[in-house]
Coordinates of C-alpha atoms and ligand atoms in Angstrom, one line a residue:
M178 CA -9.2 24.4 3.9
T179 CA -12.7 24.5 5.2
R180 CA -13.1 22.6 8.4
P181 CA -16.4 20.7 8.7
A182 CA -18.5 21.5 11.7
V183 CA -17.5 18.3 13.4
F184 CA -13.9 19.5 13.7
K185 CA -14.8 23.0 14.7
R186 CA -16.8 21.5 17.6
T187 CA -13.6 19.9 19.1
L188 CA -11.5 23.0 18.9
P189 CA -10.8 24.5 22.4
A190 CA -13.2 27.3 23.1
V191 CA -10.3 29.6 24.1
G192 CA -10.8 32.9 22.4
A193 CA -14.0 31.9 20.7
A194 CA -16.9 34.1 21.2
L195 CA -19.5 32.5 23.4
G196 CA -22.2 33.1 20.8
S197 CA -20.4 31.3 18.0
A198 CA -19.4 28.4 20.3
L199 CA -23.1 28.0 21.1
V200 CA -24.1 28.0 17.5
L201 CA -21.5 25.4 16.6
A202 CA -22.4 23.2 19.5
T203 CA -26.0 23.3 18.4
L204 CA -25.4 22.8 14.7
A205 CA -22.8 20.1 14.8
P206 CA -25.0 17.3 16.2
L207 CA -27.6 18.2 13.7
A208 CA -25.1 17.8 10.8
Q209 CA -24.0 14.5 12.3
A210 CA -27.6 13.3 12.7
Q211 CA -28.1 14.0 9.0
E212 CA -25.2 11.8 7.9
S213 CA -26.8 8.6 6.5
K214 CA -25.7 5.2 7.6
V215 CA -23.4 4.6 4.6
L216 CA -19.7 4.7 3.9
N217 CA -17.8 4.6 0.6
V218 CA -14.4 3.0 0.9
L219 CA -11.7 2.8 -1.9
N220 CA -8.9 0.4 -1.1
W221 CA -6.2 -1.6 -2.9
A222 CA -7.2 -4.9 -4.5
D223 CA -6.6 -8.0 -2.3
Y224 CA -6.0 -6.1 0.8
I225 CA -8.8 -6.9 3.3
G226 CA -10.2 -9.9 5.2
P227 CA -13.3 -11.7 3.8
D228 CA -15.2 -10.7 7.0
T229 CA -13.8 -7.2 7.8
I230 CA -16.5 -5.2 6.2
A231 CA -19.3 -7.5 7.5
K232 CA -18.1 -7.1 11.0
F233 CA -17.9 -3.4 10.7
E234 CA -21.5 -3.2 9.3
K235 CA -22.8 -5.5 12.0
E236 CA -21.2 -3.5 14.8
T237 CA -22.1 0.0 13.5
G238 CA -25.2 -0.5 11.3
I239 CA -23.3 1.5 8.6
K240 CA -23.6 0.0 5.1
V241 CA -20.3 0.0 3.2
K242 CA -19.8 0.3 -0.5
Y243 CA -16.3 -1.1 -1.0
D244 CA -14.3 -0.6 -4.3
T245 CA -10.7 -1.3 -5.2
F246 CA -7.9 0.3 -7.1
D247 CA -4.6 -1.0 -8.4
S248 CA -1.9 1.6 -8.1
N249 CA -1.0 4.9 -6.4
E250 CA -1.0 6.6 -9.8
T251 CA -4.7 5.7 -10.4
L252 CA -5.8 6.8 -6.9
H253 CA -3.8 10.0 -7.2
A254 CA -5.4 10.9 -10.5
R255 CA -8.9 10.4 -9.0
L256 CA -8.1 12.5 -5.9
V257 CA -6.7 15.3 -8.0
A258 CA -9.8 15.2 -10.3
G259 CA -11.9 15.6 -7.1
K260 CA -15.5 14.4 -6.3
T261 CA -14.3 10.8 -5.9
G262 CA -17.4 10.0 -3.9
Y263 CA -15.3 8.1 -1.3
D264 CA -15.1 8.7 2.4
V265 CA -12.0 6.7 3.1
V266 CA -9.1 6.1 0.6
V267 CA -5.8 4.3 1.1
P268 CA -2.8 6.0 -0.6
S269 CA 0.8 5.0 0.2
S270 CA 2.3 7.6 2.6
H271 CA 4.8 9.0 0.0
F272 CA 1.9 9.8 -2.4
A273 CA -0.3 11.0 0.6
K274 CA 2.4 13.5 1.4
K275 CA 1.8 15.4 -1.9
Q276 CA -2.0 14.9 -1.5
I277 CA -1.9 16.5 2.0
E278 CA 0.1 19.4 0.6
A279 CA -2.4 19.8 -2.2
G280 CA -5.3 20.0 0.4
L281 CA -7.0 16.9 -0.8
F282 CA -7.7 15.5 2.6
Q283 CA -9.4 16.6 5.7
P284 CA -7.8 16.4 9.1
L285 CA -8.7 13.5 11.4
D286 CA -10.6 14.2 14.6
R287 CA -8.7 12.3 17.3
A288 CA -11.7 12.6 19.6
Q289 CA -13.4 10.2 17.3
L290 CA -10.5 7.8 17.2
P291 CA -10.0 6.5 20.8
N292 CA -8.2 3.4 19.3
W293 CA -5.4 5.7 18.2
K294 CA -3.6 4.7 21.4
N295 CA -3.0 1.3 19.9
L296 CA -0.7 2.6 17.2
D297 CA 3.0 1.9 17.3
A298 CA 4.8 5.1 18.4
G299 CA 7.9 4.4 16.2
L300 CA 5.8 3.9 13.1
L301 CA 3.8 7.1 13.8
A302 CA 7.0 9.0 14.1
K303 CA 8.1 7.6 10.7
L304 CA 4.8 8.5 9.2
A305 CA 5.1 12.0 10.5
E306 CA 7.8 12.5 7.8
S307 CA 4.9 12.4 5.3
D308 CA 2.2 13.8 7.6
P309 CA 3.7 16.3 10.1
G310 CA 1.9 16.0 13.4
N311 CA 0.1 12.8 12.3
K312 CA -2.9 14.9 11.4
F313 CA -4.3 13.2 8.3
L314 CA -3.2 9.6 8.0
V315 CA -3.5 6.3 9.8
T316 CA -1.5 3.3 8.5
W317 CA -3.7 0.5 7.1
L318 CA -0.9 -2.0 6.5
W319 CA 2.7 -1.9 5.4
S320 CA 5.1 -4.1 3.5
F321 CA 7.6 -3.9 0.7
V322 CA 8.0 -4.5 -3.1
T323 CA 10.0 -7.5 -3.8
V324 CA 10.4 -10.7 -5.9
G325 CA 8.1 -13.7 -5.5
I326 CA 8.9 -17.0 -7.1
N327 CA 7.6 -20.4 -7.8
V328 CA 10.5 -22.2 -6.2
D329 CA 10.3 -25.5 -8.2
K330 CA 9.5 -23.9 -11.6
V331 CA 12.4 -21.4 -11.2
K332 CA 14.8 -24.1 -10.2
A333 CA 13.8 -26.3 -13.1
A334 CA 14.0 -23.4 -15.6
L335 CA 17.5 -22.4 -14.3
G336 CA 18.7 -26.0 -14.7
S337 CA 22.4 -26.2 -13.7
T338 CA 22.6 -22.4 -13.1
P339 CA 22.4 -21.7 -9.3
M340 CA 19.7 -19.5 -7.8
P341 CA 21.2 -16.0 -7.8
E342 CA 22.0 -14.3 -4.5
N343 CA 20.0 -11.3 -5.6
P344 CA 16.5 -12.5 -6.7
L345 CA 16.1 -9.4 -8.8
D346 CA 18.6 -10.9 -11.2
L347 CA 15.8 -13.3 -12.2
I348 CA 14.1 -10.3 -13.8
F349 CA 16.9 -7.8 -14.6
K350 CA 19.8 -10.0 -15.6
P351 CA 19.1 -11.2 -19.2
E352 CA 21.2 -14.4 -18.8
L353 CA 18.9 -15.6 -16.0
A354 CA 15.7 -13.9 -17.1
S355 CA 15.9 -15.5 -20.5
K356 CA 15.9 -18.9 -18.8
V357 CA 12.9 -18.2 -16.5
K358 CA 10.9 -16.5 -19.2
K359 CA 9.4 -19.8 -20.2
C360 CA 7.6 -20.1 -16.9
G361 CA 6.3 -16.5 -16.9
V362 CA 7.9 -13.3 -15.6
H363 CA 5.7 -10.5 -14.3
V364 CA 6.2 -6.9 -13.1
L365 CA 3.5 -4.6 -11.7
D366 CA 2.0 -2.1 -14.1
S367 CA 3.1 1.0 -12.0
A368 CA 5.9 3.4 -12.6
S369 CA 6.2 4.2 -8.9
E370 CA 6.6 0.6 -7.9
V371 CA 8.9 -0.7 -10.7
I372 CA 11.2 2.3 -11.4
P373 CA 12.6 2.7 -7.8
V374 CA 13.5 -1.0 -7.8
A375 CA 15.2 -0.7 -11.2
M376 CA 17.0 2.5 -10.1
I377 CA 18.4 0.8 -7.0
Y378 CA 19.4 -2.3 -9.1
A379 CA 21.3 0.1 -11.3
G380 CA 23.1 1.6 -8.3
K381 CA 21.1 4.8 -8.1
D382 CA 18.8 6.4 -5.4
G383 CA 15.4 4.8 -6.0
Y384 CA 13.7 8.1 -5.5
S385 CA 16.3 10.3 -7.2
S386 CA 15.3 13.8 -8.4
N387 CA 18.1 13.8 -10.9
A388 CA 16.7 13.1 -14.3
K389 CA 20.0 11.7 -15.5
D390 CA 19.8 8.9 -13.0
Y391 CA 16.7 7.6 -14.7
E392 CA 18.8 6.7 -17.8
A393 CA 20.4 3.9 -15.7
A394 CA 17.0 2.5 -14.8
A395 CA 15.9 2.8 -18.4
A396 CA 18.9 0.7 -19.5
V397 CA 18.2 -2.0 -16.9
L398 CA 14.6 -2.1 -18.0
K399 CA 15.4 -2.1 -21.8
A400 CA 17.6 -5.2 -21.3
A401 CA 15.0 -6.9 -19.2
R402 CA 12.0 -6.1 -21.5
P403 CA 12.3 -9.1 -23.9
N404 CA 12.1 -11.5 -21.0
I405 CA 9.1 -10.0 -19.2
T406 CA 5.9 -11.8 -20.2
R407 CA 3.4 -9.8 -18.3
I408 CA 3.0 -6.2 -17.0
S409 CA -0.1 -5.9 -14.9
S410 CA -1.7 -4.6 -11.7
P411 CA -3.0 -5.9 -9.4
G412 CA -0.4 -8.6 -9.0
P413 CA -1.1 -12.0 -10.5
I414 CA -2.0 -13.8 -7.2
N415 CA -4.1 -16.6 -8.7
D416 CA -1.7 -17.2 -11.6
L417 CA 1.2 -17.5 -9.3
A418 CA -0.8 -20.0 -7.1
Q419 CA -1.7 -22.0 -10.2
G420 CA 1.7 -22.0 -11.8
Q421 CA 1.1 -19.7 -14.7
I422 CA 3.8 -17.2 -13.5
C423 CA 7.0 -18.2 -11.9
V424 CA 8.7 -14.8 -11.2
S425 CA 7.0 -11.6 -10.1
L426 CA 8.0 -8.2 -9.0
G427 CA 5.2 -7.2 -6.7
Y428 CA 4.0 -6.9 -3.1
A429 CA 5.4 -9.3 -0.5
G430 CA 2.0 -9.9 1.1
D431 CA 0.5 -10.8 -2.3
F432 CA 3.1 -13.6 -2.6
N433 CA 2.1 -14.8 0.8
I434 CA -1.5 -14.9 -0.3
A435 CA -0.5 -16.8 -3.4
R436 CA 1.4 -19.3 -1.2
Q437 CA -1.7 -19.8 0.9
R438 CA -4.0 -20.1 -2.0
A439 CA -1.7 -22.7 -3.6
A440 CA -1.8 -24.7 -0.3
E441 CA -5.6 -24.4 0.1
G442 CA -6.2 -25.2 -3.5
K443 CA -3.6 -28.1 -3.4
T444 CA -2.2 -26.8 -6.7
G445 CA 1.2 -28.2 -5.8
Q446 CA 3.0 -24.8 -6.4
N447 CA 5.5 -23.6 -3.8
I448 CA 5.4 -19.8 -3.9
Q449 CA 7.9 -17.8 -1.9
A450 CA 8.4 -14.1 -1.3
L451 CA 12.1 -13.3 -1.1
I452 CA 14.1 -10.4 0.3
P453 CA 16.8 -9.1 -2.1
P454 CA 20.1 -8.0 -0.5
R455 CA 19.2 -4.5 -1.8
G456 CA 16.4 -3.1 -3.9
A457 CA 13.3 -3.9 -1.9
T458 CA 11.2 -0.8 -1.4
L459 CA 9.1 -0.3 1.7
F460 CA 5.6 1.2 1.6
F461 CA 3.1 2.3 4.2
D462 CA -0.5 2.4 3.0
T463 CA -2.6 4.9 4.9
M464 CA -6.3 5.6 5.5
A465 CA -7.3 9.2 4.7
I466 CA -10.6 11.1 4.3
P467 CA -10.9 13.1 1.1
K468 CA -11.8 16.7 1.6
D469 CA -15.2 16.4 -0.1
A470 CA -16.2 13.2 1.7
K471 CA -19.9 13.2 2.7
N472 CA -19.8 10.7 5.5
V473 CA -17.1 12.0 7.7
K474 CA -18.3 10.6 11.0
N475 CA -18.8 7.2 9.5
A476 CA -15.2 7.4 8.0
H477 CA -13.9 8.0 11.5
A478 CA -16.0 5.1 12.8
F479 CA -14.4 2.9 10.2
I480 CA -10.8 4.1 10.9
N481 CA -11.4 3.6 14.6
F482 CA -12.8 0.1 14.0
I483 CA -9.7 -0.9 11.9
M484 CA -7.5 0.3 14.8
K485 CA -9.0 -2.2 17.2
P486 CA -6.3 -4.7 18.1
E487 CA -8.3 -7.7 17.0
I488 CA -9.2 -6.2 13.7
H489 CA -5.8 -5.0 12.7
A490 CA -4.4 -8.4 13.8
A491 CA -7.1 -10.1 11.6
L492 CA -6.0 -8.1 8.6
T493 CA -2.4 -9.3 9.1
N494 CA -3.7 -12.9 9.7
Q495 CA -5.8 -12.8 6.6
V496 CA -3.8 -10.9 4.0
F497 CA -0.2 -11.3 5.4
Y498 CA 0.9 -7.7 5.6
G499 CA 2.5 -6.0 8.6
N500 CA 0.2 -3.8 10.6
P501 CA 1.0 -0.6 12.6
N502 CA -0.9 -1.6 15.8
S503 CA 1.2 -2.5 18.8
A504 CA -1.8 -3.7 20.8
S505 CA -2.7 -6.2 18.0
K506 CA 0.5 -8.3 18.6
P507 CA -1.1 -10.8 21.0
F508 CA -3.8 -11.5 18.3
V509 CA -1.4 -12.0 15.4
K510 CA -0.8 -15.7 14.7
P511 CA 2.6 -16.6 16.1
E512 CA 3.8 -18.2 12.9
L513 CA 3.0 -14.9 11.0
A514 CA 4.5 -12.7 13.7
A515 CA 7.7 -14.7 13.2
N516 CA 7.5 -14.6 9.4
P517 CA 10.4 -12.4 8.0
V518 CA 8.5 -11.5 4.9
I519 CA 5.6 -10.1 6.9
F520 CA 7.5 -8.5 9.8
P521 CA 11.1 -8.4 8.5
P522 CA 13.8 -8.1 11.2
T523 CA 15.3 -4.7 11.7
S524 CA 18.5 -5.8 9.9
E525 CA 16.5 -6.5 6.7
I526 CA 14.4 -3.4 7.0
Q527 CA 17.5 -1.3 7.2
K528 CA 18.6 -2.6 3.8
M529 CA 15.2 -1.6 2.2
A530 CA 14.6 1.8 0.7
M531 CA 12.3 4.2 2.5
P532 CA 9.8 5.6 0.0
K533 CA 10.1 9.3 -0.8
A534 CA 7.7 11.7 -2.4
L535 CA 8.9 12.9 -5.8
D536 CA 8.7 16.4 -7.1
N537 CA 6.6 16.9 -10.2
A538 CA 9.6 16.9 -12.6
A539 CA 11.0 13.6 -11.2
R540 CA 7.5 12.1 -11.3
R541 CA 7.3 13.0 -15.0
V542 CA 10.7 11.4 -15.7
Q543 CA 9.7 8.3 -13.7
T544 CA 6.5 8.0 -15.7
R545 CA 8.2 8.5 -19.0
T546 CA 10.8 5.9 -18.2
F547 CA 8.1 3.4 -17.4
T548 CA 6.0 4.2 -20.4
N549 CA 9.0 3.8 -22.7
F550 CA 9.8 0.5 -21.0
K551 CA 6.2 -0.8 -21.5
A552 CA 6.2 0.3 -25.2
N553 CA 9.7 -1.2 -25.5
L554 CA 11.2 2.1 -26.6
K555 CA 14.6 3.8 -26.0
Ligands
N2P498 C1 -2.2 -5.5 -1.9 C2 -1.8 -4.2 -2.4 C3 -0.6 -3.7 -1.8 C4 -0.5 -2.3 -1.7 N1 -2.7 -6.4 -2.8 C5 0.7 -1.7 -2.1 N2 0.9 -0.4 -1.7

């Protein structure tokens, strides 16, 4: 991979010819000076505070063009196609692993990231499984895929049937799903989010590389299909808040946002994110710089800004997802720090599945299983 001048400049001069070191030292600031005050960011929908970008722009004078995407699949396709035009993108770590291997990102320059010191060492070590040496990725936020419900509507729809111990039964167990169907059952439109959960529900490894295992997930999904009323990404935050959907398989933080919007909008809906006894899948969404990014210095400024304790805390406070920043803890609202669907206790995290990167063959089976489910086939 070609290293941009800015990285070359930070390499130790050991062994480098004095002449070329001088040339680099002279050219690099020129290249930086030419970088315009713009930054193009592509992030997940509903995943940033209302004032995050404005604060960054005010502090740095860099103007941000901010766009959103809805699934790892979409982002992956754009990165592989190349020339995204973005300087910072936010893939989940298990997708980023493949993207790093494919040379789609440029390494981070730690010299431009003094706030790196704020990151949680344990989470960095975990992230190193996808990004050896922590060279390319910084966690934006993390959480898990789970079930969110409208408590009152689900109870009413179930009637005398008790709430199941495993909330995934509300989607995957036809006896229950057929009851809650009338108040709206949703799953995300993403093979990589839905299939692992269905696999685990069927008793398999969520990230199996054995094609045969996917038949079990296909059977679970086929039985569930008639009771699923909506398949869409991003998650239906507003429709949950307004009572149009009563069960959703989606992102824990989105359910917390829906809960908050319902309270603010006084919609009278009580939305809750639940943690199933098994079947929730963790994810770690990470900032990375595409290899053909034009505004690399500004990208570093943005990543460094996000790693400020107050800023990472504000993200958690505003969108209700866990952050990877130890130094942010004093700034996270105490009621959120204690909320088990934002920062689940270790005992719960241990029951969740760690995401794994799939090889191409498994990815194809996963995609086919989901496409068939959507089309109501096989
Ligand atoms: C938030 C998106 C969650 C990201 N709306 C899932 N990786």
